[in-house]
């Protein structure tokens, strides 16, 4: 029985990022009554929140965009090879306008709980404001990177200066001129902020714990001829993206590192370095499986750092050591290392001199206090599972997702969870999540879910649920692939080690997007043999 004051729908979609936007469109197109719920004030997801200086996507614009509508991809024109946040957000808004998506969303609305009702066979989502929404299907498009994480440093609330979090950046302009600015965190976010703010702040103090690997982005404006060519070939390009391990157009190689003589290897790397972007990752096939090959590539990149940074001690501190290159999400930068040659930019090596506390005036390390006017936190996310566990999700028999995932997330194709009928995630944990193009993954996932719901309608089924054995089989595959990957070997958000108390382990499918897509297709092609269905009442 449904709750009297609840609004009733066919599908609830949580999140208005690229996954949630497409889900709302797709299910509406199929004739469903869809309601979207979004904590932010508008569409865009991570791109709505992340307005920090220098925010930019490090996937190529033509890759990091929807392929489901040729009309949209023909109508939208990217200006740069790697688009900045304002342009990506403008694109999300363009799509929302074009498809009239906003009428299906409730913005500024946070979900407090999503609970499966076994008797009524529907999901009941309650918002923090107390509204209740019900639907047989619930799609979690909550994003792998949407729960910001403050650093575990005492005293944060004591700081009397301006305090900003990269992932919750204010909508008003921030003035750095003449100020003493500090930043904690040197992942992709921190690197983008440093290279931007370092040029305008009075002084910038970069508190770096683990140095990241970063490669030159070599961004540039897109020429009209290239755009025309791209638009003419979008359909073929999208097809090839679906067969690519990264879900993008980045080249792949089958050439192992030691198959070439040393001078040729060096030529290959120099060429990729000059080319910019992630092409460096495509130089050799075994960079994430052969430690010796990985070491040599790491040395090449460390030499590049030394060649740019004037002060030898600073260069040394910036060189990542002790974990494989590419085992931590590699960043793309624009003259990041050059920033450290500016007289006002100071690297604080927190491995040698750890942060002790944040004080009223600034940051105190073991060596002393650094007084600041402004402190920026770029300390990452409770990633992959954070957003799914941020509210109370309960499946069959009231079982909590938090309890089920106490030892780490388990799911089927990253989309379905045993014990949680008719609940789906897009770009969820145990899928390729952050290892491939998130828009390509989201499109794949939404299409797969839509296919399944269509199958249920055609065959008169009310619920679909993955069997324990099928979930375990998928997890065995995820774990077996992870075992052979060097990706496990760094302490990062990829393995959950950045959040105290979080179970550690690689919970992403490292077999490549193409293999993931094949697995999804096989699961559907098999007549959904891994799922159990309950018929609708009139069919029972
Ligand atoms: P991140 O990679 O997790 O980096 C967080 C940083 O904060 C690390 O340097 C970490 O140091 C530091 N940190 C955390 N707690 C600290 C403490 N107590 N003391 C000192 N340092 C501390 O997070 P992110 O930079 O936000 O990036 C997350 C992901 O978002 C990226 O990997 C990428 O997938 C995505 N992203 C993409 C782009 C892009 O497309 N260009 C841009 C931004 C983000 P430790 O490593 O030592 O813990």
XYZ file of C-alpha atoms and ligand atoms in Angstrom:
588
model
C 0.000 0.000 0.000
C 1.346 3.455 -0.775
C 1.674 6.234 1.780
C -1.312 8.630 1.529
C 0.703 11.869 1.257
C 3.307 10.398 -1.098
C 3.580 11.322 -4.758
C 3.593 8.267 -6.957
C 5.817 7.838 -10.030
C 7.219 5.060 -12.199
C 10.897 5.856 -11.749
C 12.838 7.881 -9.163
C 16.230 9.152 -10.327
C 18.577 10.502 -7.662
C 21.125 12.987 -9.032
C 21.177 15.510 -11.880
C 24.716 14.912 -13.108
C 25.290 13.495 -16.574
C 24.037 10.045 -15.474
C 20.838 11.322 -13.853
C 20.087 13.738 -16.691
C 20.277 10.981 -19.274
C 18.272 8.593 -17.075
C 15.448 11.123 -16.747
C 15.419 11.699 -20.497
C 15.576 8.002 -21.385
C 12.804 6.883 -19.052
C 10.577 9.757 -20.051
C 11.101 8.856 -23.708
C 9.955 5.341 -22.886
C 6.737 6.755 -21.507
C 7.454 6.547 -17.784
C 6.495 9.103 -15.175
C 9.952 10.064 -13.874
C 10.915 12.251 -10.938
C 14.495 13.394 -10.416
C 15.845 14.562 -7.078
C 18.964 16.731 -6.845
C 20.682 18.391 -3.865
C 22.156 21.150 -6.042
C 20.255 24.117 -7.397
C 20.420 22.967 -11.020
C 21.774 20.289 -13.354
C 25.455 19.428 -13.798
C 26.372 17.291 -10.786
C 30.067 17.553 -10.025
C 30.329 20.381 -12.576
C 27.618 22.321 -10.755
C 29.559 22.206 -7.476
C 33.191 22.315 -8.608
C 33.599 25.968 -9.549
C 37.107 26.276 -8.155
C 39.695 28.292 -10.086
C 41.148 26.301 -12.961
C 38.514 23.529 -12.861
C 38.693 21.693 -16.151
C 38.046 18.211 -17.472
C 41.071 16.189 -18.450
C 39.163 14.100 -20.950
C 38.856 15.604 -24.401
C 35.662 17.611 -24.869
C 34.577 15.583 -27.882
C 34.847 12.449 -25.737
C 33.369 13.893 -22.571
C 29.949 14.606 -24.009
C 26.768 12.708 -24.754
C 26.569 10.479 -27.812
C 22.930 9.379 -27.489
C 21.537 12.259 -29.523
C 23.036 13.224 -32.837
C 20.913 16.359 -32.756
C 22.610 17.483 -29.540
C 26.139 16.677 -30.638
C 25.587 18.514 -33.909
C 24.077 21.534 -32.179
C 26.754 21.958 -29.515
C 30.244 23.225 -30.359
C 33.194 22.860 -27.967
C 35.719 25.655 -27.910
C 38.743 23.875 -26.415
C 40.267 20.428 -26.582
C 39.885 20.133 -22.797
C 36.890 22.153 -21.684
C 36.858 24.290 -18.556
C 34.133 23.928 -15.912
C 32.032 26.903 -17.072
C 31.794 25.463 -20.572
C 30.924 21.964 -19.307
C 28.256 23.424 -17.048
C 26.934 25.475 -19.972
C 26.782 22.233 -21.972
C 24.798 20.492 -19.199
C 22.389 23.432 -19.175
C 22.142 23.379 -22.959
C 21.167 19.693 -22.859
C 18.691 20.332 -20.023
C 17.072 23.160 -22.018
C 16.983 21.198 -25.226
C 15.345 18.161 -23.605
C 13.294 20.196 -21.147
C 14.730 18.129 -18.307
C 14.237 20.544 -15.421
C 10.487 20.032 -15.250
C 11.136 16.488 -14.016
C 13.651 17.443 -11.327
C 13.218 18.678 -7.779
C 16.328 20.770 -7.106
C 17.726 21.905 -3.746
C 16.315 18.649 -2.427
C 18.339 16.053 -0.562
C 17.232 12.466 -0.106
C 17.305 11.288 3.518
C 16.265 7.699 2.869
C 15.276 5.319 0.103
C 13.494 2.267 1.441
C 12.096 -0.739 -0.404
C 8.579 -1.775 0.590
C 8.342 -5.529 0.111
C 4.540 -5.600 0.220
C 3.855 -2.639 -2.056
C 6.876 -3.538 -4.236
C 8.080 -0.004 -4.515
C 10.824 2.312 -3.427
C 9.902 5.068 -1.023
C 12.290 8.050 -1.015
C 11.931 10.580 1.771
C 13.601 13.950 1.371
C 15.268 15.868 4.195
C 12.307 18.261 4.050
C 9.930 15.333 4.639
C 8.424 14.882 1.154
C 7.762 11.251 0.219
C 8.079 9.946 -3.333
C 7.270 6.420 -4.402
C 8.073 4.396 -7.497
C 8.686 0.774 -8.390
C 12.152 1.682 -9.717
C 14.927 3.729 -8.133
C 18.019 4.804 -10.080
C 21.028 5.996 -8.080
C 22.907 8.464 -10.266
C 24.652 9.882 -7.240
C 28.113 10.046 -8.820
C 31.423 8.472 -7.833
C 32.866 11.823 -6.715
C 30.217 13.809 -4.903
C 30.887 13.598 -1.174
C 33.747 16.001 -0.320
C 36.146 14.949 2.379
C 37.722 17.362 4.827
C 41.245 16.528 5.949
C 41.675 14.748 9.270
C 43.565 17.682 10.771
C 42.582 19.170 14.123
C 41.507 22.806 14.342
C 39.793 23.333 10.995
C 36.873 25.185 12.555
C 39.268 27.515 14.375
C 40.663 29.167 11.223
C 39.615 32.822 11.220
C 40.562 33.636 7.616
C 38.665 32.807 4.413
C 38.117 29.054 4.107
C 37.087 27.445 0.804
C 36.453 23.852 -0.200
C 37.208 23.114 -3.857
C 34.146 20.925 -4.250
C 31.746 23.463 -2.729
C 33.186 26.590 -4.285
C 31.140 29.789 -3.797
C 29.214 31.173 -6.754
C 30.687 34.646 -6.221
C 34.172 35.678 -7.386
C 37.024 35.128 -4.934
C 39.849 37.661 -4.739
C 43.390 36.369 -4.151
C 45.342 39.489 -5.033
C 47.970 40.362 -2.461
C 46.774 37.614 -0.114
C 48.682 34.852 1.619
C 46.867 31.764 0.399
C 47.385 28.168 1.556
C 46.176 25.033 -0.164
C 46.054 21.512 1.258
C 45.903 18.716 -1.316
C 47.754 18.095 -4.568
C 45.546 15.656 -6.449
C 43.952 16.641 -9.786
C 41.943 19.361 -8.050
C 44.841 20.854 -6.068
C 47.118 20.875 -9.116
C 44.542 22.811 -11.149
C 44.121 25.350 -8.351
C 47.863 25.781 -7.751
C 48.655 26.550 -11.389
C 45.861 29.137 -11.449
C 46.061 30.794 -8.025
C 49.867 30.703 -7.884
C 49.952 33.332 -10.604
C 47.602 35.792 -8.891
C 47.960 35.361 -5.135
C 50.338 37.507 -3.114
C 51.922 34.286 -1.917
C 50.824 30.673 -2.247
C 51.799 27.937 0.218
C 51.177 24.450 -1.165
C 50.886 21.812 1.553
C 51.742 18.617 -0.290
C 51.653 15.223 1.376
C 51.911 12.665 -1.460
C 53.224 14.114 -4.733
C 50.986 13.199 -7.687
C 51.999 12.215 -11.179
C 50.979 14.847 -13.664
C 51.493 15.080 -17.414
C 51.265 18.100 -19.702
C 47.730 18.716 -20.969
C 48.755 20.949 -23.906
C 45.253 22.304 -24.213
C 44.319 24.404 -27.238
C 41.375 26.010 -28.979
C 39.549 23.810 -31.458
C 39.743 24.907 -35.076
C 36.611 25.235 -37.203
C 37.824 22.619 -39.711
C 38.439 20.080 -36.995
C 35.025 20.727 -35.429
C 33.308 20.258 -38.788
C 35.217 17.028 -39.340
C 34.362 15.793 -35.877
C 30.686 16.548 -36.313
C 30.643 14.727 -39.627
C 32.164 11.658 -38.003
C 30.554 11.688 -34.585
C 28.472 8.517 -35.115
C 31.489 6.418 -36.113
C 33.533 7.960 -33.328
C 30.895 7.087 -30.726
C 30.853 3.511 -31.978
C 34.598 3.232 -31.587
C 34.443 4.791 -28.095
C 32.167 1.951 -27.052
C 34.868 -0.515 -28.108
C 37.672 1.347 -26.355
C 38.947 0.321 -22.878
C 38.627 3.912 -21.702
C 35.239 4.590 -23.285
C 36.897 7.438 -25.153
C 39.024 7.984 -28.226
C 42.362 7.621 -26.479
C 44.561 5.228 -28.493
C 45.472 1.848 -27.071
C 48.514 -0.213 -27.842
C 49.472 -3.854 -27.618
C 53.217 -3.026 -27.551
C 54.958 -4.042 -24.304
C 57.647 -1.681 -22.974
C 60.612 -4.034 -23.391
C 59.674 -4.922 -26.955
C 61.510 -1.811 -28.145
C 65.204 -0.949 -27.768
C 65.890 1.797 -25.158
C 66.377 4.651 -27.642
C 63.076 3.890 -29.377
C 61.252 3.677 -26.054
C 62.565 7.091 -25.215
C 61.440 8.454 -28.599
C 57.950 7.068 -28.011
C 57.756 8.735 -24.592
C 59.178 12.044 -25.839
C 56.629 12.081 -28.606
C 53.752 11.396 -26.215
C 55.044 14.028 -23.808
C 55.129 16.622 -26.575
C 51.680 15.543 -27.758
C 50.142 16.066 -24.329
C 47.000 14.658 -22.776
C 46.643 11.066 -21.809
C 48.408 9.746 -24.928
C 51.340 8.985 -22.644
C 49.236 6.243 -21.075
C 48.925 4.604 -24.465
C 52.665 4.319 -25.150
C 52.995 0.791 -23.836
C 50.579 -1.992 -23.000
C 52.104 -3.217 -19.762
C 52.518 -0.086 -17.675
C 50.017 -1.313 -15.099
C 51.221 -4.891 -15.026
C 55.021 -4.831 -15.371
C 56.731 -3.078 -12.418
C 60.093 -2.712 -14.232
C 58.449 -1.016 -17.212
C 56.510 1.191 -14.849
C 59.719 2.177 -13.000
C 61.434 3.275 -16.193
C 58.492 5.395 -17.308
C 58.360 6.894 -13.812
C 62.057 7.833 -14.096
C 61.362 9.547 -17.416
C 58.652 11.698 -15.813
C 60.783 12.458 -12.740
C 63.538 13.706 -15.068
C 61.011 16.040 -16.700
C 60.169 17.556 -13.306
C 63.839 18.172 -12.581
C 64.246 19.839 -15.977
C 61.530 22.410 -15.227
C 61.787 23.243 -11.529
C 64.681 25.618 -10.783
C 65.216 24.828 -7.119
C 66.650 21.282 -6.802
C 65.151 20.694 -3.320
C 61.686 21.714 -4.540
C 62.058 19.537 -7.646
C 63.052 16.592 -5.490
C 60.059 17.035 -3.188
C 57.716 17.236 -6.185
C 58.898 13.903 -7.596
C 56.494 11.083 -6.734
C 58.217 8.045 -5.275
C 57.271 4.818 -3.589
C 54.253 3.935 -5.713
C 53.830 3.120 -9.405
C 53.047 5.797 -11.958
C 49.409 5.523 -13.082
C 48.456 3.681 -9.849
C 47.075 7.022 -8.689
C 44.787 8.912 -11.064
C 47.254 10.693 -13.327
C 46.637 14.446 -13.603
C 46.989 16.679 -16.618
C 48.424 20.121 -16.002
C 49.256 23.388 -17.667
C 52.636 24.623 -16.453
C 52.059 23.256 -12.960
C 55.757 22.711 -12.303
C 56.642 26.115 -13.763
C 54.419 27.654 -11.056
C 57.012 26.646 -8.457
C 59.583 28.888 -10.141
C 57.490 31.948 -9.246
C 58.980 33.812 -6.274
C 55.691 33.825 -4.316
C 54.955 30.102 -4.581
C 56.261 27.873 -1.793
C 56.062 24.104 -1.577
C 55.589 22.761 1.950
C 56.620 19.125 1.946
C 54.298 17.539 4.512
C 56.041 14.179 4.303
C 59.197 15.791 5.708
C 57.352 18.340 7.832
C 53.817 17.108 8.625
C 50.886 19.371 9.356
C 50.141 19.356 13.088
C 47.022 21.516 13.245
C 45.084 24.349 11.741
C 45.179 27.406 13.928
C 43.213 30.626 14.038
C 45.905 32.244 11.871
C 46.902 29.478 9.499
C 48.528 26.050 9.318
C 51.024 24.761 11.865
C 53.510 22.150 10.715
C 56.145 20.566 12.940
C 58.556 23.288 11.803
C 56.253 26.198 12.687
C 53.154 28.179 11.808
C 52.407 29.548 8.335
C 50.082 32.534 8.649
C 47.412 32.746 5.964
C 44.598 35.035 4.842
C 42.902 32.217 2.957
C 42.943 28.435 3.155
C 41.735 26.208 0.302
C 40.946 22.550 0.879
C 41.413 20.241 -2.106
C 41.427 17.092 -0.027
C 39.286 14.863 -2.186
C 36.168 12.766 -1.793
C 34.645 9.827 -0.044
C 34.514 8.347 -3.508
C 32.650 5.556 -5.289
C 30.512 4.418 -2.330
C 30.323 7.695 -0.351
C 27.193 9.098 -1.997
C 25.333 5.776 -1.887
C 26.013 5.434 1.816
C 25.379 9.087 2.675
C 21.676 8.400 3.132
C 19.723 5.471 4.482
C 19.188 2.882 1.730
C 17.300 -0.249 2.753
C 16.371 -3.220 0.613
C 14.391 -6.387 1.126
C 13.470 -7.062 4.752
C 14.787 -3.644 5.793
C 18.404 -4.657 5.137
C 20.674 -1.619 5.101
C 23.084 -1.048 2.226
C 25.530 0.222 4.858
C 25.432 -3.173 6.558
C 25.700 -5.131 3.349
C 28.712 -3.059 2.293
C 30.405 -2.993 5.687
C 33.385 -4.896 4.291
C 33.344 -3.086 0.928
C 30.823 -2.740 -1.898
C 29.559 -5.753 -3.804
C 27.271 -5.511 -6.783
C 26.459 -7.001 -10.156
C 27.967 -5.073 -13.094
C 28.199 -2.088 -10.719
C 24.481 -1.622 -11.354
C 22.442 -4.024 -9.230
C 22.781 -5.153 -5.640
C 21.527 -8.492 -4.326
C 18.754 -7.886 -1.803
C 17.826 -4.520 -3.343
C 15.235 -5.294 -6.024
C 14.548 -2.736 -8.747
C 17.372 -0.516 -7.500
C 20.059 0.429 -10.017
C 23.212 2.514 -9.950
C 24.808 4.271 -12.899
C 28.639 4.389 -12.848
C 28.467 2.482 -9.589
C 31.255 0.781 -7.622
C 32.480 -2.534 -9.147
C 31.901 -1.147 -12.617
C 34.655 0.695 -14.533
C 33.606 3.887 -12.670
C 36.496 6.343 -12.644
C 38.771 4.256 -14.885
C 36.846 5.177 -18.024
C 34.812 8.016 -19.467
C 31.970 8.542 -17.022
C 29.544 9.787 -19.657
C 30.070 6.704 -21.833
C 29.600 4.486 -18.782
C 26.447 6.350 -17.735
C 24.927 6.012 -21.206
C 25.727 2.302 -21.251
C 24.253 1.794 -17.794
C 21.059 3.768 -18.390
C 20.482 1.931 -21.685
C 21.034 -1.432 -19.977
C 18.612 -0.583 -17.161
C 16.050 0.657 -19.681
C 16.437 -2.599 -21.628
C 15.808 -4.606 -18.485
C 12.761 -2.575 -17.470
C 11.417 -2.977 -21.033
C 11.942 -6.738 -20.757
C 10.085 -6.766 -17.434
C 7.161 -4.885 -18.926
C 7.028 -7.194 -21.917
C 7.038 -10.305 -19.745
C 4.814 -8.997 -16.945
C 7.438 -8.864 -14.203
C 7.184 -6.526 -11.229
C 10.617 -6.947 -9.669
C 14.081 -7.912 -10.778
C 16.872 -8.864 -8.457
C 20.324 -10.309 -8.984
C 20.979 -13.730 -7.458
C 23.664 -14.022 -4.745
C 25.631 -16.418 -6.976
C 25.645 -14.011 -9.935
C 26.750 -11.087 -7.769
C 29.536 -13.233 -6.307
C 30.641 -14.316 -9.784
C 30.912 -10.700 -10.923
C 32.797 -9.760 -7.763
C 35.207 -12.687 -8.293
C 35.960 -11.316 -11.732
C 36.428 -7.772 -10.390
C 38.807 -9.060 -7.692
C 40.730 -11.386 -10.020
C 41.405 -8.582 -12.489
C 42.387 -6.196 -9.691
C 44.923 -8.657 -8.365
C 47.060 -8.331 -11.491
C 46.919 -4.556 -11.638
C 49.466 -2.160 -10.157
C 46.526 0.181 -9.529
C 46.137 -1.558 -6.158
C 49.561 -0.416 -5.080
C 49.015 3.214 -4.188
C 47.097 4.730 -1.320
C 44.331 6.599 -3.125
C 40.603 7.156 -3.328
C 40.589 4.402 -5.940
C 41.187 1.885 -3.139
C 39.431 3.853 -0.404
C 42.527 4.463 1.703
C 41.883 8.225 1.838
C 38.927 7.820 4.209
C 39.559 6.699 7.769
C 37.760 3.443 8.607
C 36.721 2.760 5.005
C 37.362 -0.841 3.885
C 40.410 -0.835 1.605
C 40.461 -2.572 -1.736
C 40.163 -1.910 -5.423
C 36.430 -1.925 -6.067
C 36.507 -0.969 -9.725
C 36.386 -3.207 -12.765
C 39.833 -2.857 -14.344
C 39.127 -4.982 -17.426
C 38.344 -1.917 -19.541
C 35.083 -0.295 -20.591
C 34.801 -2.433 -23.740
C 34.892 -5.660 -21.733
C 32.447 -4.220 -19.224
C 30.048 -3.312 -22.005
C 30.388 -6.823 -23.442
C 29.575 -8.275 -20.015
C 26.479 -6.063 -19.814
C 25.390 -7.126 -23.293
C 25.971 -10.796 -22.494
C 23.900 -10.487 -19.311
C 20.968 -9.099 -21.288
C 21.482 -11.430 -24.259
C 21.279 -14.351 -21.902
C 17.653 -13.469 -21.135
C 18.812 -11.986 -17.803
C 19.551 -15.480 -16.475
C 21.476 -13.957 -13.544
C 18.326 -12.281 -12.242
C 15.229 -13.539 -10.497
C 11.916 -11.916 -11.299
C 8.617 -11.684 -9.483
C 5.562 -11.385 -11.703
C 3.201 -8.462 -11.464
C 0.133 -9.236 -9.340
C -2.213 -9.825 -12.263
C 0.338 -12.271 -13.730
C 0.997 -14.080 -10.437
P 42.471 13.380 -4.432
O 43.094 12.919 -5.675
O 41.948 12.365 -3.482
O 43.535 14.304 -3.707
C 43.354 14.728 -2.393
C 44.615 15.401 -1.926
O 44.432 15.858 -0.589
C 45.821 14.456 -1.895
O 46.936 15.157 -2.322
C 45.907 14.098 -0.418
O 47.175 13.702 0.009
C 45.534 15.431 0.201
N 45.143 15.297 1.589
C 44.026 14.711 2.089
N 44.043 14.774 3.436
C 45.195 15.403 3.776
C 45.785 15.762 5.013
N 45.207 15.451 6.182
N 46.964 16.387 4.993
C 47.564 16.691 3.823
N 47.069 16.386 2.619
C 45.891 15.752 2.606
O 41.238 14.389 -4.710
P 41.021 15.395 -5.940
O 42.267 16.125 -6.247
O 39.810 16.167 -5.620
O 40.740 14.448 -7.142
C 39.782 13.396 -7.041
C 39.439 12.897 -8.428
O 38.540 13.799 -9.043
C 40.590 12.819 -9.388
O 41.409 11.710 -9.185
C 39.868 12.818 -10.711
O 39.354 11.541 -11.006
C 38.726 13.769 -10.439
N 39.107 15.114 -10.904
C 39.289 15.266 -12.232
C 39.679 16.472 -12.701
C 39.904 16.625 -14.139
O 39.216 16.070 -14.961
N 40.889 17.377 -14.495
C 39.878 17.544 -11.852
C 39.673 17.370 -10.508
C 39.293 16.133 -10.040
P 47.501 12.126 0.147
O 47.503 11.618 -1.248
O 48.783 12.059 0.838
O 46.372 11.519 0.936
